[in-house]
mmCIF file of C-alpha atoms in Angstrom:
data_model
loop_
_atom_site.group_PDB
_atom_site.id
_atom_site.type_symbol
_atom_site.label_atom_id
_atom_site.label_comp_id
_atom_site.label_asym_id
_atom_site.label_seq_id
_atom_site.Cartn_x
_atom_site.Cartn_y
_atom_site.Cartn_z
ATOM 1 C CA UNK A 1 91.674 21.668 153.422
ATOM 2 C CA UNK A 2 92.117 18.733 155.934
ATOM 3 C CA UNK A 3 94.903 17.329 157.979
ATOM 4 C CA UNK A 4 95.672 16.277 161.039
ATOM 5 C CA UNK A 5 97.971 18.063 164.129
ATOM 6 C CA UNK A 6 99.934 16.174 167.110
ATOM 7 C CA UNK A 7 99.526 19.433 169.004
ATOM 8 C CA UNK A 8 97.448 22.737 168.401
ATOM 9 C CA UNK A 9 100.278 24.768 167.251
ATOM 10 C CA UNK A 10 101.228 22.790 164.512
ATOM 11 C CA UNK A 11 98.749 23.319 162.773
ATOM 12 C CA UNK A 12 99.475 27.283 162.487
ATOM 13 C CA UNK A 13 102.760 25.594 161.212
ATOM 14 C CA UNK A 14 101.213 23.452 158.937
ATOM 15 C CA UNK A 15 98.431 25.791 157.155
ATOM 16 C CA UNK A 16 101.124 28.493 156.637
ATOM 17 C CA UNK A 17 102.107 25.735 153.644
ATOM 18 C CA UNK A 18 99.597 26.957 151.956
ATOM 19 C CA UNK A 19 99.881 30.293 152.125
ATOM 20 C CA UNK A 20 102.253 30.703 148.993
ATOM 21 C CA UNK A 21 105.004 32.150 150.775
ATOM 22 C CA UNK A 22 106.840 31.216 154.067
ATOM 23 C CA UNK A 23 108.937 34.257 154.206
ATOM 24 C CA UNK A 24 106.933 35.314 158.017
ATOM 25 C CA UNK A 25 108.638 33.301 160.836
ATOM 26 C CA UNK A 26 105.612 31.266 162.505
ATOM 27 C CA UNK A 27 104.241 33.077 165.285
ATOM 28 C CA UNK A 28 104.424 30.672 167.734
ATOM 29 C CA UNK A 29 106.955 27.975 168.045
ATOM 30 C CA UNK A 30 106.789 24.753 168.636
ATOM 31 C CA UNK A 31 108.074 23.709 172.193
ATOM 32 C CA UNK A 32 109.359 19.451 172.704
ATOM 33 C CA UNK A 33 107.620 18.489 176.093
ATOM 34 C CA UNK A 34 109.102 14.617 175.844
ATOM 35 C CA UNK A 35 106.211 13.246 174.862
ATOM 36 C CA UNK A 36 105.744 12.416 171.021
ATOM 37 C CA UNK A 37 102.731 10.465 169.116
ATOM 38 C CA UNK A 38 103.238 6.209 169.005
ATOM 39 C CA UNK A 39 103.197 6.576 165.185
ATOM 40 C CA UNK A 40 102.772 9.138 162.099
ATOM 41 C CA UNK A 41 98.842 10.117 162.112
ATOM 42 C CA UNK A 42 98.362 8.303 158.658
ATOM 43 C CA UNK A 43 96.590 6.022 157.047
ATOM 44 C CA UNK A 44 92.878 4.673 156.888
ATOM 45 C CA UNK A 45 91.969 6.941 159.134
ATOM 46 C CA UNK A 46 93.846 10.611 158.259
ATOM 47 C CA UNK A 47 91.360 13.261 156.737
ATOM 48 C CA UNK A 48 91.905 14.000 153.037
ATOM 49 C CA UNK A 49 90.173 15.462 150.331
ATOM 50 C CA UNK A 50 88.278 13.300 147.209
ATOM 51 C CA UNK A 51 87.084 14.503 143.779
ATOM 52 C CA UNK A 52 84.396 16.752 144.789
ATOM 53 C CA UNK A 53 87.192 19.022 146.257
ATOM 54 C CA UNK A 54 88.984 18.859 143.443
ATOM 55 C CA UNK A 55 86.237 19.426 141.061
ATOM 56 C CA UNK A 56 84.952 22.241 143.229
ATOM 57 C CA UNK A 57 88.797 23.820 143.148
ATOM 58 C CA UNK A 58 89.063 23.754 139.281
ATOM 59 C CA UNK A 59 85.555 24.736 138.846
ATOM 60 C CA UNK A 60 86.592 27.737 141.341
ATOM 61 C CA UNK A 61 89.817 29.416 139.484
ATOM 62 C CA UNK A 62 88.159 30.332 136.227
ATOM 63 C CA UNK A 63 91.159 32.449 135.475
ATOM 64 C CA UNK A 64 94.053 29.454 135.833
ATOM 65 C CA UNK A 65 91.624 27.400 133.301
ATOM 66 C CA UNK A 66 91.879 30.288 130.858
ATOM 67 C CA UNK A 67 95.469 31.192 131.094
ATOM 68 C CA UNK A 68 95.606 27.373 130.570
ATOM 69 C CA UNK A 69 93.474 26.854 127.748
ATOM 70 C CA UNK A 70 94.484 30.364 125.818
ATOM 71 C CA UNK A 71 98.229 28.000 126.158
ATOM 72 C CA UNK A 72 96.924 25.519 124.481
ATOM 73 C CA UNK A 73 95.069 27.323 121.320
ATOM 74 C CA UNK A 74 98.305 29.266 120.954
ATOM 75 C CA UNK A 75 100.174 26.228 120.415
ATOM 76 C CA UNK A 76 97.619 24.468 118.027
ATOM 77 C CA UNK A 77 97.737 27.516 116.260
ATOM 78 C CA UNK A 78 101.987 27.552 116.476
ATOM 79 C CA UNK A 79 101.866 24.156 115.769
ATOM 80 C CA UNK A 80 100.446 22.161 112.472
ATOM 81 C CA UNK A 81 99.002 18.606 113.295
ATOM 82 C CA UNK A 82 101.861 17.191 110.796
ATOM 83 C CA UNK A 83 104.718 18.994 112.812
ATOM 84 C CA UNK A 84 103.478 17.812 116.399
ATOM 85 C CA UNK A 85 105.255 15.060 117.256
ATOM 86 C CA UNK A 86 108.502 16.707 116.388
ATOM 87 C CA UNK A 87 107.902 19.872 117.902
ATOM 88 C CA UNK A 88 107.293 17.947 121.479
ATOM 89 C CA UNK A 89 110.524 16.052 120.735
ATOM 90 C CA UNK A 90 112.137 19.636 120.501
ATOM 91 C CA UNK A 91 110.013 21.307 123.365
ATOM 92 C CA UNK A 92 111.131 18.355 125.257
ATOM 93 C CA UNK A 93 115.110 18.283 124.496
ATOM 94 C CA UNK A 94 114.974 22.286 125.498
ATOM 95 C CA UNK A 95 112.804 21.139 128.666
ATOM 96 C CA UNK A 96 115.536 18.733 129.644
ATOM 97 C CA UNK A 97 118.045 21.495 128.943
ATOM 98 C CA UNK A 98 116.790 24.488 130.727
ATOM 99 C CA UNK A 99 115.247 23.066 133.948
ATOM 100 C CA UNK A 100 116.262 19.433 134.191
ATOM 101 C CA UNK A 101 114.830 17.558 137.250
ATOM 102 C CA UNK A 102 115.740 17.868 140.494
ATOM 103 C CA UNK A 103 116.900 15.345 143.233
ATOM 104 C CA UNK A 104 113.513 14.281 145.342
ATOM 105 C CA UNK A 105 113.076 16.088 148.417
ATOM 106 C CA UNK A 106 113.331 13.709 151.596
ATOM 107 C CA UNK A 107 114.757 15.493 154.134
ATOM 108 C CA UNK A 108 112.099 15.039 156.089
ATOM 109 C CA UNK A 109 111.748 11.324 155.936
ATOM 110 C CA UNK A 110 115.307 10.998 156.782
ATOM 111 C CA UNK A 111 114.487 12.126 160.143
ATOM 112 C CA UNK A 112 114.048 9.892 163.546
ATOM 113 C CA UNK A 113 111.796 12.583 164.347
ATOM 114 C CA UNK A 114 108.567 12.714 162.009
ATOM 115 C CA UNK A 115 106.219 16.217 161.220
ATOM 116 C CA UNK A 116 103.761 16.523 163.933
ATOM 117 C CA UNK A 117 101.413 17.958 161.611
ATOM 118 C CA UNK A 118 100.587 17.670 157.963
ATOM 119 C CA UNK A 119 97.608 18.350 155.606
ATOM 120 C CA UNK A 120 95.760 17.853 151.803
ATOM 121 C CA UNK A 121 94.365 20.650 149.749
ATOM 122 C CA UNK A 122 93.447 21.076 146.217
ATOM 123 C CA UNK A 123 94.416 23.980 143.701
ATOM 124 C CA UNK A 124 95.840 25.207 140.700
ATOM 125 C CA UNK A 125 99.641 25.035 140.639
ATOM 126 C CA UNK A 126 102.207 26.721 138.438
ATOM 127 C CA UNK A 127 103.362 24.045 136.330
ATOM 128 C CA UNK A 128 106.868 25.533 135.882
ATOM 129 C CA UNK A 129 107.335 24.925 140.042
ATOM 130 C CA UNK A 130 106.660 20.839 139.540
ATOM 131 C CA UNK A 131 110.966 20.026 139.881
ATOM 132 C CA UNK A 132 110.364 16.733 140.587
ATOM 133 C CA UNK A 133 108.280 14.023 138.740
ATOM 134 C CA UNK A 134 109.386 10.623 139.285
ATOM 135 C CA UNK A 135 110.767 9.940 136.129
ATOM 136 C CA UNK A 136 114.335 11.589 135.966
ATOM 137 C CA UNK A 137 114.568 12.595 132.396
ATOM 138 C CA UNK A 138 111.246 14.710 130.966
ATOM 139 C CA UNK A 139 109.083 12.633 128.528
ATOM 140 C CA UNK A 140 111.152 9.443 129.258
ATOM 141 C CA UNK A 141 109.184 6.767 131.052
ATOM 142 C CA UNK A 142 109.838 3.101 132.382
ATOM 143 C CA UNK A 143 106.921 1.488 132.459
ATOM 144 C CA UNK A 144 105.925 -2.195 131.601
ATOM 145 C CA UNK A 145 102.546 -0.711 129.749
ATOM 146 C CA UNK A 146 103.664 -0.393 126.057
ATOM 147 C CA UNK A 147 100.405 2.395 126.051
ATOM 148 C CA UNK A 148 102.413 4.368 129.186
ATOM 149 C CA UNK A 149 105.735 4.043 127.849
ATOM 150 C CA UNK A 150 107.906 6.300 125.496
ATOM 151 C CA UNK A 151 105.140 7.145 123.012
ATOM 152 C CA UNK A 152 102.497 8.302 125.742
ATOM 153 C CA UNK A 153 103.401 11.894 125.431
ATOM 154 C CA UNK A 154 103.430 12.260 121.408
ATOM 155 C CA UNK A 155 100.098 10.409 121.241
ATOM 156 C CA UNK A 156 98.717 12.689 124.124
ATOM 157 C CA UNK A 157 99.998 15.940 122.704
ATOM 158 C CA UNK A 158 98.167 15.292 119.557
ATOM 159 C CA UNK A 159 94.971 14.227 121.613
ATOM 160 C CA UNK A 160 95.201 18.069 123.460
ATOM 161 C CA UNK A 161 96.300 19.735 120.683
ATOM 162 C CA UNK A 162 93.801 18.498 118.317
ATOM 163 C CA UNK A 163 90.602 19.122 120.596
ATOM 164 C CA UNK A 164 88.593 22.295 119.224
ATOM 165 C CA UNK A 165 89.149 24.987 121.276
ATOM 166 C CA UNK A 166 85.455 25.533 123.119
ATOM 167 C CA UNK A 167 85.920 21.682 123.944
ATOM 168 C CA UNK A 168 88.984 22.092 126.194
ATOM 169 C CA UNK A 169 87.670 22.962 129.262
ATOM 170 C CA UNK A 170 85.846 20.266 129.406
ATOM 171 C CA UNK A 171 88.605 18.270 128.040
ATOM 172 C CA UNK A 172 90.924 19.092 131.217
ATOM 173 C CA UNK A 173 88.220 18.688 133.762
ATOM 174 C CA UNK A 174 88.156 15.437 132.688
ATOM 175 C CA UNK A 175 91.241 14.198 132.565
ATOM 176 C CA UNK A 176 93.080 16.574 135.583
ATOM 177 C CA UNK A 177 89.751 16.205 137.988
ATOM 178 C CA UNK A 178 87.817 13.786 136.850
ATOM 179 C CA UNK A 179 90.562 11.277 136.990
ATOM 180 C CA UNK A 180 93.050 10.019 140.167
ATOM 181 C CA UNK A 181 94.313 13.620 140.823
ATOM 182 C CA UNK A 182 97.568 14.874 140.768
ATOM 183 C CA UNK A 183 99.088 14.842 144.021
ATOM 184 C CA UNK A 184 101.950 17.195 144.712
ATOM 185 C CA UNK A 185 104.146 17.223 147.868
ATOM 186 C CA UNK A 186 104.793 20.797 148.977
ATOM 187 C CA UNK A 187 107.949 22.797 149.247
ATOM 188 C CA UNK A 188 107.182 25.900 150.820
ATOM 189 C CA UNK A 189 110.225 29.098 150.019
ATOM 190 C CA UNK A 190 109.969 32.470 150.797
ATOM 191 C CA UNK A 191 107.834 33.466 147.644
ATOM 192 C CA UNK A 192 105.759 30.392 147.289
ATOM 193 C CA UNK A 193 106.329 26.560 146.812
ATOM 194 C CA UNK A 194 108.191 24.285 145.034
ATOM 195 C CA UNK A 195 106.510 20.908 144.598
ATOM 196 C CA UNK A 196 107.470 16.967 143.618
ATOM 197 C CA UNK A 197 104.951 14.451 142.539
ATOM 198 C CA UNK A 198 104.322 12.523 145.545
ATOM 199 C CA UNK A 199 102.320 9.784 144.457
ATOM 200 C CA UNK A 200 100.457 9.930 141.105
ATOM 201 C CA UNK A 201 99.884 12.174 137.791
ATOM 202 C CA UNK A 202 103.653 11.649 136.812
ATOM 203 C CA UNK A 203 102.626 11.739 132.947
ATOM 204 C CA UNK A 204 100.422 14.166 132.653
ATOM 205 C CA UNK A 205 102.717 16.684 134.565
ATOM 206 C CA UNK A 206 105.713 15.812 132.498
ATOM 207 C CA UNK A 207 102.776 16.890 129.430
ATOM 208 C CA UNK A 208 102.065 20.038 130.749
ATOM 209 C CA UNK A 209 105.514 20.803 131.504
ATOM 210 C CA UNK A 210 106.972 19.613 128.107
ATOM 211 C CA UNK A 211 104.367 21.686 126.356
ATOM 212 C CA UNK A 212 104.736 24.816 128.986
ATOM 213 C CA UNK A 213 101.227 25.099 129.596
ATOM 214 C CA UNK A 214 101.149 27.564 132.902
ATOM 215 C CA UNK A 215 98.211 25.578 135.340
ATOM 216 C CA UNK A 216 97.602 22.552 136.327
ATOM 217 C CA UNK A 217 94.639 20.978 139.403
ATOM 218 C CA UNK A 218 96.381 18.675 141.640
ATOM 219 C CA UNK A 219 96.116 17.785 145.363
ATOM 220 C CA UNK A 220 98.332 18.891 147.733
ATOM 221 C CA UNK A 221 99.829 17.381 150.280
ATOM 222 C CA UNK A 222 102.500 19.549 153.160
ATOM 223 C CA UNK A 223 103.899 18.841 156.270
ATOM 224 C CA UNK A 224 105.778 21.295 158.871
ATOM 225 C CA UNK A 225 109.402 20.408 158.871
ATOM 226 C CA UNK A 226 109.945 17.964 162.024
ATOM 227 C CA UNK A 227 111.786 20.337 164.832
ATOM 228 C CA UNK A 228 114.650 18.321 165.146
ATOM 229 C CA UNK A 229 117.424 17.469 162.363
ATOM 230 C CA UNK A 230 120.242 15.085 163.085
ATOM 231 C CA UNK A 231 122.856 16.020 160.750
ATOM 232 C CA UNK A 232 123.854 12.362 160.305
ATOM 233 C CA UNK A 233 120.622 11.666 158.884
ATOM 234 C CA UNK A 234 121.145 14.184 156.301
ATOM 235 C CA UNK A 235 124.170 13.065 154.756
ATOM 236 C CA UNK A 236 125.033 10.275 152.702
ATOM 237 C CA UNK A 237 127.214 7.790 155.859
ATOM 238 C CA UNK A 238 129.080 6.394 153.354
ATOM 239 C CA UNK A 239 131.203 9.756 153.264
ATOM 240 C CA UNK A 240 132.305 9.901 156.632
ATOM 241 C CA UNK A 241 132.468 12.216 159.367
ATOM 242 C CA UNK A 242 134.067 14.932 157.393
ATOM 243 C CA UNK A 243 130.876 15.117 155.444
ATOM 244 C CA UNK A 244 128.903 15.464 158.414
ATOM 245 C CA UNK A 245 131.273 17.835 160.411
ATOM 246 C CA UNK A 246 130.944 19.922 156.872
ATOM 247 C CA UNK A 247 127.234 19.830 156.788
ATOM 248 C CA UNK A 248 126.841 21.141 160.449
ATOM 249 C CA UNK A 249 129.055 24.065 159.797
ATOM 250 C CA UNK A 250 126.807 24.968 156.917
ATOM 251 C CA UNK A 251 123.925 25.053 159.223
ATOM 252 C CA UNK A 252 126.085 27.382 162.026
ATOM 253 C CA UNK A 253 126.718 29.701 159.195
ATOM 254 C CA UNK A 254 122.833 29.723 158.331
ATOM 255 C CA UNK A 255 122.252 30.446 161.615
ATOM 256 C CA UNK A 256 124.188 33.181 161.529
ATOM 257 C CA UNK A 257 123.435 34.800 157.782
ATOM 258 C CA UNK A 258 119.709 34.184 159.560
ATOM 259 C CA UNK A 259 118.503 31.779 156.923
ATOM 260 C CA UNK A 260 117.529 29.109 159.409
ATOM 261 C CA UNK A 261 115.970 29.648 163.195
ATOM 262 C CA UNK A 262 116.657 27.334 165.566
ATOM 263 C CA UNK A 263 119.926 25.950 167.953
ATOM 264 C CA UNK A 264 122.268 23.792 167.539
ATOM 265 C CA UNK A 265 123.900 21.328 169.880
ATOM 266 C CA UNK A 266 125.637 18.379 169.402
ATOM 267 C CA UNK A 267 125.866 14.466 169.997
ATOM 268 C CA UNK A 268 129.428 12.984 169.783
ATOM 269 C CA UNK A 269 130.930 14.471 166.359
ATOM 270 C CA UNK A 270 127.162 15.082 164.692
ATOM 271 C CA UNK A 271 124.996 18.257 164.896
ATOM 272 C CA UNK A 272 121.423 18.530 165.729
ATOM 273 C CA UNK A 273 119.702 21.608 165.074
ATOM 274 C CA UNK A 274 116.405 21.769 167.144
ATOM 275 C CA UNK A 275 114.823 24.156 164.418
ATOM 276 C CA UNK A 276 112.108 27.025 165.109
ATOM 277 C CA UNK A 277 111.828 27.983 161.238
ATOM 278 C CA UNK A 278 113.683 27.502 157.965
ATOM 279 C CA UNK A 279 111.796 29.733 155.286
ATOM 280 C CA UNK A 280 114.591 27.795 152.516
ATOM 281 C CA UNK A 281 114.136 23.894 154.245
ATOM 282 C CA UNK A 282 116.001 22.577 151.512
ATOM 283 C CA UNK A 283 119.149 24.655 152.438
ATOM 284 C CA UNK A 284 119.109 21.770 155.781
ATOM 285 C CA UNK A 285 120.636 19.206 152.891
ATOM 286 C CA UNK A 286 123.780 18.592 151.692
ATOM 287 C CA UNK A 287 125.380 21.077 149.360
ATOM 288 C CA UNK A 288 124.189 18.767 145.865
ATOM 289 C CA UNK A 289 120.568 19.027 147.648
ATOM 290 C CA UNK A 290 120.741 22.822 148.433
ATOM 291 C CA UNK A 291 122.369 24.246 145.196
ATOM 292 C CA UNK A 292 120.232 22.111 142.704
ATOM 293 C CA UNK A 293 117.214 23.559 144.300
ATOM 294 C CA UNK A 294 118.700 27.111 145.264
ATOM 295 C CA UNK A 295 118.958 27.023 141.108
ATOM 296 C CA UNK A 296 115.459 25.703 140.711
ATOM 297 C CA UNK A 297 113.980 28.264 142.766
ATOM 298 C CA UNK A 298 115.716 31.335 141.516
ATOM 299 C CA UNK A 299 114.402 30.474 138.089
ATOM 300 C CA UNK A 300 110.593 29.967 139.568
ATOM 301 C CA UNK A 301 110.944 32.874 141.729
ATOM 302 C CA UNK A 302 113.385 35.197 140.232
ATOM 303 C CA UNK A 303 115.268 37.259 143.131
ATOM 304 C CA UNK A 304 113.711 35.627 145.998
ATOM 305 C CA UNK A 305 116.487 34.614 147.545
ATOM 306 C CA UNK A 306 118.470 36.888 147.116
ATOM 307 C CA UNK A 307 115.914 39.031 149.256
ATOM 308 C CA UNK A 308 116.092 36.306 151.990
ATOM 309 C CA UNK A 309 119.930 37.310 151.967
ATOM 310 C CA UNK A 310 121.974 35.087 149.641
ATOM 311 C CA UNK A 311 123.960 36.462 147.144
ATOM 312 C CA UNK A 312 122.830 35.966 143.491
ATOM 313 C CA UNK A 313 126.245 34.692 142.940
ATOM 314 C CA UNK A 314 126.029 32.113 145.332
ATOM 315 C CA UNK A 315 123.146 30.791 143.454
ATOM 316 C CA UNK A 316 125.015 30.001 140.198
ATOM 317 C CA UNK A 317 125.640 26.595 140.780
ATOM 318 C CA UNK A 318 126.857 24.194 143.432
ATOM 319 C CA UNK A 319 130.601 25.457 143.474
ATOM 320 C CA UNK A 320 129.168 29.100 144.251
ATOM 321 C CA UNK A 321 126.942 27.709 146.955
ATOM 322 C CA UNK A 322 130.275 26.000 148.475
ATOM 323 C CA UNK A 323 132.550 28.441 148.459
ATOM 324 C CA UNK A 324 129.820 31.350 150.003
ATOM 325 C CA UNK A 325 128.804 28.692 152.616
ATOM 326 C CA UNK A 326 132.204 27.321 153.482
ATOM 327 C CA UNK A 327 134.387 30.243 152.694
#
């Protein structure tokens, strides 16, 4: 794992990302001293990890590569070559059905105040916590290549499904660590992360999702929250104050229900939380934000939440979130 840390405590911040579950409070907390970096520690010069991490990491978790392959042979078996393409149309309607995408998670960007630490590892991910994959709609894709348009996940379903079984572990070295990698952005949660496709393997993760296959390599990339949220820069402006007066009585009552550590004060009419910990971050955002992915998460990590102290109730959708929040 590399990264890079504005301060030495961040980095206990920032490893904690992955550690599967962010359900401790950090033991130490981040103090603001006035003085903050020029500019984000990115670019040319940012550690990061390259293929042989990634090959070493999938050659590591034999047991992710067999749940993942065993997937596989029970669909070729499930599935004749003649009936393919139309059951990955059908996997794919049910797909869109049961866990359609979720908004992309930004929160942080939205900030004037950037992470002061953030870091790149490689593993095997459950597939079925990917929410977020660039294209909105599963197996529907935009793209000015007629080979990576609509008909790139029929033609390669058949290629996977067709492969002979002692072939396939081969197969997916090559083509999830052999190629450009997969790279995730992590959501950490009190049982263990959500993730969005941050900046490449968009096709090949809406694949493995269509065809619920349970692992997939990709590199990781995970930031600590930035310590200071400006409630205006969560909100859409457009909606007015009344949005943002809303928002920042949300975030009093998660104070309170102790589902976010921190203080709030305020400048003018708009909150800012100066934040220790939030094991949920995504419960920071606007009530469309926070519901879609209180859903997402309860269906990844059944109960979780509820053991962090929201009601299951309040998880049903966003009118349940509202009226447990609000009152």
């Amino acid at each position: 794992m590399y990264g890079w840390s504005a301060t030495p405590d961040a980095a206990e911040h920032v490893l904690q990302s992955f550690e599967a579950t962010s359900r401790h409070c950090p033991q130490l907390t981040l103090t603001l001293h006035g003085a903050q970096p020029e500019a984000l520690a990115t670019g040319d010069d940012a550690p990061g990890i390259g293929r042989v991490d990634i090959l070493r990491t999938f050659d590591a978790d034999r047991a992710a590569l067999d749940a993942t392959v065993a997937s596989i042979t029970q669909l070729q078996r499930a599935w004749p070559q003649g009936e393919i393409t139309d059951q990955v149309r059908a996997a794919t309607a049910q797909l869109q059905t049961r866990a359609p995408q979720l908004l992309y998670f930004d929160l942080y960007n939205r900030q004037r105040e950037h992470p002061w630490a953030a870091g790149e590892s490689a593993a095997w991910v459950r597939t079925d916590a990917i929410v977020n994959a660039v294209d909105k709609v599963w197996g529907h894709f935009d793209r000015s290549e007629a080979s990576r348009g609509p008909s790139w996940i029929p033609r390669a379903a058949r290629e996977l499904l067709t492969t002979k079984p002692e072939q396939l572990a081969a197969f997916l070295r090559h083509h999830l660590a052999e190629q450009p990698p997969i790279s995730l952005g992590v959501i950490n949660g009190p049982a263990g992360p959500l993730y969005n496709i941050s900046s490449g393997g968009a096709h090949r993760t809406h694949l493995f999702r269509i065809l619920g296959l349970p692992w997939m390599i990709a590199e990781l990339y995970a930031r600590i929250p930035p310590r200071r949220f400006d409630v205006a820069c969560v909100i859409d402006t457009a909606k007015g104050i009344t949005e943002a007066e809303r928002v920042g009585r949300g975030w009093h009552t998660l104070l309170e229900r102790g589902l976010l550590h921190g203080r709030i004060h305020y400048e003018g009419a708009f909150a800012v939380l100066d934040l220790d910990h939030a094991p949920a971050p995504w419960l920071l955002g606007d009530a469309a934000l926070a519901s879609s992915y209180n859903t997402a998460y309860e269906r990844v990590y059944p109960g979780a939440l509820s053991e962090l102290g929201i009601p299951t109730a309040a998880l049903a959708d966003r009118k349940a979130w509202e009226q447990w929040l609000y009152g």
